[in-house]
Amino acid sequence: MKRLANKPSTKLRIYLENDHLIMYGSSNESSGCVLRGALSLKLNKPTRLKSLSLCFLGKISVSWNQLGNGYERKFNDHRTVISHKWTFLSTQQNKTHLLSTGTHTFEFELVLPGSLPESTRMDKYYNVDYRLKAVAEKPAFSRDYVARRDIHLSRQKPNITNEFFDPIHLVNRWENKLEYEISLPTKVYTYGDYIPVKIKLVSLIPHLHINYVSCIFKEYLTCRAINGWFNGKNKSQRRLIEYTRKNTDRQELKMDSTWTATVQMHVPESVVDIQCDAHNDSVQVQHKIKLNLTIEDKQGRLYVINITLPIIIAITDSIGVLPSYEDIWQTLPYDPTMMLDLSTDCIPPSYRSIIC
């Protein structure tokens, strides 16, 4: 008889030093990163377990539809890129482990290779996911304790050099009627940043009206047709991050007059809402800000000036963040007790198990 796993349990929890891990450099040069944490099992009474384990799994899931012989077939490709299991209490025939009342903790650590693909979401086409799953297996006819945690794996672009942090100024002229200047403080932004898009318009003829200015922040994803995927054709997708519109009440510009404004765009703080720029063998992720200036002349004719500004979304917007190989392992000392103290659990004692 198959036992049913319970809902995510308050008894069994996975605590992580960091659930957003960063690889520095390309897949060929990165020295990887370290996954660290502690598994906590809180028991209100002495409890018998058959086993206690934790699994880390990374998978690539690819799906697409292909038309052939008059009908459409759905193709799926699932690949495991990494799999690791920690066994804290092993299964033994006709024996169980008796754990005392209290909180039992089990530390774990795993060095992740720098060649792993970044966490990526491309809806129905291409997804890279990493997940931890812990199972405390109980004797027959008892519900197991189960806990899960998602891990996000990012890569800091290795080619972000100093010039990307210089201010951006785009100056152009539209049909000898209007001169415009668009500026950004830098090309590189990170989670939670605000992007001030400064606009300056200079009228070269009289009686021009500015109706409104709209700003669109988009994410562009392209999945490459490798490994026989997508019937040999790349798949592309766009995702709207933010849209804003600034009305100007048809403000009139006189000859040689100047109009200025600033539109604020916001980079989401969550990795769920926006992904970092990526460029690898399987997928490319890019970001752009598009400005639309709607202008009306004295005859009432409407014109739209479209301006595109490519930007970079990175893990950090600091210069010189690439650590040396030796420095990657010299992070702050890992203290699982301190980490658990910051949680809702009490200070955990060392676990005790008795094989019966």
Coordinates of C-alpha atoms in Angstrom, one line a residue:
M1 CA 0.0 0.0 0.0
K2 CA 1.4 3.4 -1.0
R3 CA 1.6 6.0 1.7
L4 CA 0.5 9.5 0.9
A5 CA 3.0 12.4 1.5
N6 CA 1.6 15.2 3.6
K7 CA 1.5 18.8 2.7
P8 CA 4.7 20.8 3.2
S9 CA 5.4 20.1 6.9
T10 CA 6.2 22.4 9.7
K11 CA 8.0 19.5 11.3
L12 CA 10.5 19.1 8.5
R13 CA 12.1 22.2 7.0
I14 CA 15.0 23.0 4.7
Y15 CA 17.1 26.1 5.7
L16 CA 19.6 27.5 3.2
E17 CA 22.5 29.9 3.5
N18 CA 21.2 31.3 0.2
D19 CA 18.5 30.1 -2.2
H20 CA 19.8 32.4 -5.0
L21 CA 23.3 31.0 -6.0
I22 CA 25.6 32.9 -8.4
M23 CA 28.2 31.5 -10.8
Y24 CA 30.8 34.0 -12.0
G25 CA 32.1 33.8 -15.5
S26 CA 31.2 31.7 -18.5
S27 CA 30.4 27.9 -18.3
N28 CA 34.0 27.2 -19.4
E29 CA 35.8 29.4 -16.9
S30 CA 33.5 29.5 -13.8
S31 CA 34.7 27.7 -10.7
G32 CA 31.0 27.2 -9.6
C33 CA 29.3 27.9 -6.3
V34 CA 28.4 26.1 -3.1
L35 CA 25.0 25.0 -1.9
R36 CA 24.9 25.0 1.9
G37 CA 22.1 24.5 4.4
A38 CA 20.6 22.5 7.2
L39 CA 17.7 20.1 7.4
S40 CA 15.6 20.6 10.5
L41 CA 13.2 18.0 12.0
K42 CA 11.1 19.1 14.9
L43 CA 9.4 16.3 16.9
N44 CA 6.9 16.8 19.7
K45 CA 7.3 13.2 20.9
P46 CA 9.8 10.3 20.3
T47 CA 9.3 9.2 16.7
R48 CA 10.4 6.2 14.6
L49 CA 11.6 6.8 11.1
K50 CA 12.6 4.3 8.4
S51 CA 14.9 6.8 6.7
L52 CA 15.7 10.5 6.3
S53 CA 17.1 11.8 3.0
L54 CA 17.5 15.0 1.0
C55 CA 17.8 15.1 -2.8
F56 CA 19.0 18.0 -5.0
L57 CA 17.8 17.8 -8.6
G58 CA 18.4 20.0 -11.6
K59 CA 16.4 19.4 -14.8
I60 CA 16.0 20.9 -18.3
S61 CA 12.4 20.6 -19.6
V62 CA 11.8 21.3 -23.3
S63 CA 8.4 21.1 -25.1
W64 CA 7.2 21.9 -28.6
N65 CA 4.5 21.0 -31.1
Q66 CA 5.4 19.7 -34.5
L67 CA 3.1 19.3 -37.5
G68 CA 3.5 16.2 -39.6
N69 CA 1.3 13.9 -41.8
G70 CA -1.6 16.2 -41.3
Y71 CA -1.7 16.3 -37.5
E72 CA 0.2 17.9 -34.7
R73 CA 2.3 16.0 -32.3
K74 CA 3.7 17.2 -29.0
F75 CA 7.3 16.5 -28.2
N76 CA 9.0 16.6 -24.8
D77 CA 12.6 16.3 -23.7
H78 CA 13.6 16.1 -20.1
R79 CA 17.2 16.0 -19.1
T80 CA 18.8 15.8 -15.7
V81 CA 21.8 18.1 -15.4
I82 CA 22.7 17.3 -11.8
S83 CA 21.4 14.9 -9.1
H84 CA 22.7 14.4 -5.6
K85 CA 21.3 12.7 -2.5
W86 CA 22.2 13.0 1.1
T87 CA 21.2 10.0 3.3
F88 CA 21.1 11.1 7.0
L89 CA 19.2 8.0 8.2
S90 CA 19.5 5.0 5.9
T91 CA 16.9 2.3 5.3
Q92 CA 17.7 -1.0 7.0
Q93 CA 15.7 -4.2 6.8
N94 CA 13.2 -4.6 9.6
K95 CA 14.8 -1.8 11.6
T96 CA 13.8 1.8 12.3
H97 CA 15.5 4.8 13.8
L98 CA 14.1 6.2 17.1
L99 CA 14.5 10.0 17.4
S100 CA 13.9 11.7 20.7
T101 CA 11.7 14.7 21.3
G102 CA 13.2 18.0 20.1
T103 CA 14.7 19.6 17.1
H104 CA 17.2 17.5 15.1
T105 CA 19.4 19.2 12.5
F106 CA 21.5 17.7 9.7
E107 CA 23.9 19.9 7.8
F108 CA 24.6 19.5 4.1
E109 CA 26.9 21.0 1.5
L110 CA 27.4 20.5 -2.2
V111 CA 29.9 22.1 -4.7
L112 CA 28.0 22.9 -7.9
P113 CA 30.1 22.9 -11.1
G114 CA 30.3 26.2 -13.1
S115 CA 29.1 24.5 -16.2
L116 CA 25.5 24.1 -15.0
P117 CA 22.9 26.0 -17.0
E118 CA 21.3 29.0 -15.4
S119 CA 17.7 28.8 -14.0
T120 CA 15.5 29.9 -17.0
R121 CA 11.8 30.2 -17.5
M122 CA 10.5 30.3 -21.1
D123 CA 6.9 29.1 -20.3
K124 CA 5.9 26.2 -22.4
Y125 CA 9.2 25.9 -24.4
Y126 CA 12.2 25.8 -22.2
N127 CA 12.7 25.7 -18.4
V128 CA 15.7 25.0 -16.2
D129 CA 14.7 24.2 -12.6
Y130 CA 16.7 23.3 -9.5
R131 CA 14.9 21.9 -6.4
L132 CA 15.6 20.3 -3.0
K133 CA 13.3 17.7 -1.6
A134 CA 13.6 16.1 1.8
V135 CA 11.6 13.0 2.9
A136 CA 11.4 11.6 6.4
E137 CA 10.0 8.2 5.8
K138 CA 7.8 6.8 8.6
P139 CA 6.7 3.2 9.2
A140 CA 3.8 1.7 7.2
F141 CA 0.4 3.4 7.3
S142 CA 1.9 6.7 8.6
R143 CA 2.3 9.9 6.6
D144 CA 5.8 10.8 5.6
Y145 CA 7.2 14.2 6.4
V146 CA 8.1 16.1 3.2
A147 CA 9.8 19.5 2.6
R148 CA 10.7 21.2 -0.7
R149 CA 12.8 24.3 -1.6
D150 CA 13.4 25.8 -5.0
I151 CA 17.0 27.0 -5.8
H152 CA 17.6 29.8 -8.3
L153 CA 21.0 29.6 -10.1
S154 CA 22.2 32.7 -11.9
R155 CA 25.3 33.6 -13.8
Q156 CA 27.1 36.9 -13.7
K157 CA 28.0 38.0 -17.2
P158 CA 31.7 37.8 -17.7
N159 CA 31.9 40.5 -20.3
I160 CA 30.4 43.5 -18.4
T161 CA 33.3 45.9 -18.7
N162 CA 33.6 49.6 -17.5
E163 CA 32.1 51.1 -20.7
F164 CA 28.8 49.5 -19.9
F165 CA 28.6 51.7 -16.8
D166 CA 29.1 54.9 -18.6
P167 CA 26.0 57.2 -19.1
I168 CA 24.0 56.6 -22.3
H169 CA 23.1 59.6 -24.5
L170 CA 21.1 59.2 -27.7
V171 CA 20.7 62.3 -29.8
N172 CA 18.8 62.4 -33.0
R173 CA 16.6 64.5 -35.3
W174 CA 13.2 63.7 -36.6
E175 CA 12.4 65.0 -40.1
N176 CA 14.0 68.4 -39.3
K177 CA 11.0 69.1 -37.1
L178 CA 12.1 67.9 -33.7
E179 CA 15.4 67.1 -32.0
Y180 CA 15.4 64.6 -29.2
E181 CA 17.9 63.5 -26.6
I182 CA 17.3 60.3 -24.5
S183 CA 19.7 59.6 -21.6
L184 CA 20.2 56.8 -19.0
P185 CA 22.7 56.9 -16.2
T186 CA 24.1 53.5 -17.1
K187 CA 23.4 50.5 -19.2
V188 CA 23.6 47.9 -16.3
Y189 CA 20.9 47.5 -13.7
T190 CA 20.0 44.9 -11.1
Y191 CA 17.1 43.7 -9.0
G192 CA 15.1 46.5 -7.3
D193 CA 16.8 49.3 -9.3
Y194 CA 14.9 52.3 -10.7
I195 CA 15.8 53.3 -14.3
P196 CA 15.3 57.1 -14.9
V197 CA 14.7 57.6 -18.6
K198 CA 15.4 61.3 -19.2
I199 CA 13.8 62.9 -22.3
K200 CA 14.7 66.2 -23.8
L201 CA 12.8 67.6 -26.9
V202 CA 13.7 70.7 -28.9
S203 CA 11.2 71.9 -31.4
L204 CA 12.6 73.0 -34.8
I205 CA 9.3 74.3 -36.1
P206 CA 6.4 76.1 -34.4
H207 CA 3.1 74.6 -33.3
L208 CA 4.2 71.0 -32.5
H209 CA 2.2 69.3 -29.7
I210 CA 3.4 66.5 -27.5
N211 CA 0.4 64.3 -26.8
Y212 CA 2.0 61.6 -24.6
V213 CA 5.1 59.5 -24.0
S214 CA 4.8 55.8 -23.3
C215 CA 7.6 53.6 -22.0
I216 CA 7.7 49.8 -22.4
F217 CA 10.2 47.5 -20.5
K218 CA 10.4 44.1 -22.1
E219 CA 12.3 40.8 -21.7
Y220 CA 13.3 38.9 -24.9
L221 CA 14.0 35.2 -24.8
T222 CA 15.3 33.0 -27.7
C223 CA 15.7 29.3 -27.3
R224 CA 18.1 27.7 -29.8
A225 CA 17.2 24.7 -31.9
I226 CA 19.8 22.4 -30.6
N227 CA 19.6 18.6 -29.8
G228 CA 16.8 18.3 -32.4
W229 CA 14.5 20.7 -30.5
F230 CA 11.8 22.7 -32.1
N231 CA 12.0 21.0 -35.5
G232 CA 15.2 23.0 -36.3
K233 CA 13.7 26.5 -35.7
N234 CA 14.6 28.8 -32.9
K235 CA 11.7 29.7 -30.5
S236 CA 11.3 33.3 -29.4
Q237 CA 9.2 34.9 -26.7
R238 CA 8.6 38.4 -25.3
R239 CA 7.6 39.2 -21.8
L240 CA 6.3 42.6 -20.6
I241 CA 8.0 43.7 -17.4
E242 CA 6.5 47.2 -17.0
Y243 CA 4.5 49.7 -19.0
T244 CA 3.9 53.4 -18.2
R245 CA 2.4 56.3 -20.0
K246 CA 3.0 60.0 -19.3
N247 CA 0.3 62.3 -20.5
T248 CA 1.3 65.9 -21.4
D249 CA -2.2 67.4 -22.2
R250 CA -1.1 68.2 -25.7
Q251 CA 1.6 70.6 -24.6
E252 CA 2.5 72.9 -27.4
L253 CA 6.2 73.5 -28.4
K254 CA 7.1 76.8 -29.9
M255 CA 10.0 77.4 -32.2
D256 CA 13.3 76.4 -30.5
S257 CA 11.5 75.7 -27.2
T258 CA 12.6 72.8 -25.0
W259 CA 10.5 70.2 -23.2
T260 CA 12.0 67.8 -20.6
A261 CA 10.6 64.9 -18.6
T262 CA 11.8 61.8 -16.7
V263 CA 10.1 58.5 -16.8
Q264 CA 10.9 56.1 -14.0
M265 CA 11.0 52.3 -14.8
H266 CA 11.4 49.8 -12.1
V267 CA 13.3 46.5 -12.2
P268 CA 11.4 43.9 -10.1
E269 CA 13.0 42.6 -7.0
S270 CA 12.1 39.0 -7.5
V271 CA 13.8 36.5 -9.8
V272 CA 10.3 35.2 -10.6
D273 CA 9.4 38.5 -12.3
I274 CA 12.5 39.1 -14.3
Q275 CA 15.6 37.1 -15.4
C276 CA 19.1 38.2 -15.8
D277 CA 20.7 38.6 -19.2
A278 CA 22.0 35.3 -20.4
H279 CA 23.8 34.0 -23.4
N280 CA 24.7 30.3 -23.6
D281 CA 24.4 27.4 -26.1
S282 CA 20.7 26.9 -25.3
V283 CA 19.1 30.2 -24.6
Q284 CA 19.6 34.0 -24.9
V285 CA 17.9 36.5 -22.6
Q286 CA 18.0 40.2 -23.3
H287 CA 16.2 43.3 -22.1
K288 CA 15.1 46.5 -23.9
I289 CA 13.3 49.8 -23.0
K290 CA 11.2 51.2 -25.8
L291 CA 10.0 54.8 -25.9
N292 CA 7.1 56.0 -28.0
L293 CA 6.8 59.8 -28.5
T294 CA 3.4 60.8 -29.9
I295 CA 3.7 64.1 -31.7
E296 CA 0.9 66.2 -33.4
D297 CA 1.6 69.0 -35.9
K298 CA -0.6 72.0 -36.5
Q299 CA -2.5 70.2 -39.2
G300 CA -3.6 67.6 -36.7
R301 CA -1.5 64.8 -38.1
L302 CA -0.2 62.3 -35.6
Y303 CA 3.3 60.9 -35.6
V304 CA 5.0 58.3 -33.4
I305 CA 8.7 58.3 -32.8
N306 CA 9.9 54.9 -31.7
I307 CA 13.2 54.7 -29.7
T308 CA 14.8 51.4 -28.5
L309 CA 17.4 51.3 -25.7
P310 CA 19.0 47.9 -25.0
I311 CA 20.0 47.5 -21.3
I312 CA 21.6 44.7 -19.2
I313 CA 20.0 43.1 -16.1
A314 CA 22.8 41.6 -14.0
I315 CA 23.2 40.1 -10.6
T316 CA 25.1 43.1 -9.4
D317 CA 25.5 46.6 -10.9
S318 CA 29.0 47.0 -9.4
I319 CA 32.3 47.1 -11.3
G320 CA 34.9 44.5 -10.5
V321 CA 32.6 41.9 -8.9
L322 CA 34.3 38.9 -10.4
P323 CA 36.2 37.2 -7.5
S324 CA 39.3 35.1 -8.0
Y325 CA 39.1 31.4 -7.8
E326 CA 40.5 31.3 -4.3
D327 CA 38.2 34.0 -3.0
I328 CA 35.0 32.2 -4.0
W329 CA 35.5 29.7 -1.1
Q330 CA 36.5 32.4 1.4
T331 CA 33.0 33.5 2.2
L332 CA 31.8 34.3 5.7
P333 CA 32.1 31.2 8.0
Y334 CA 29.0 29.0 7.6
D335 CA 27.1 28.7 10.9
P336 CA 24.0 26.5 10.6
T337 CA 23.1 27.2 14.3
M338 CA 23.0 30.9 13.6
M339 CA 20.9 30.4 10.5
L340 CA 18.4 28.4 12.5
D341 CA 18.4 30.9 15.3
L342 CA 17.1 33.5 12.9
S343 CA 14.2 31.2 12.0
T344 CA 11.1 30.5 14.0
D345 CA 12.7 27.3 15.4
C346 CA 14.5 27.2 18.7
I347 CA 18.2 26.4 19.0
P348 CA 18.6 22.8 17.8
P349 CA 20.4 20.2 19.7
S350 CA 22.5 17.6 18.0
Y351 CA 20.4 14.7 16.7
R352 CA 20.4 11.3 18.4
S353 CA 19.3 8.2 16.6
I354 CA 18.9 4.7 18.0
I355 CA 18.6 1.7 15.7
C356 CA 16.0 -0.7 17.0

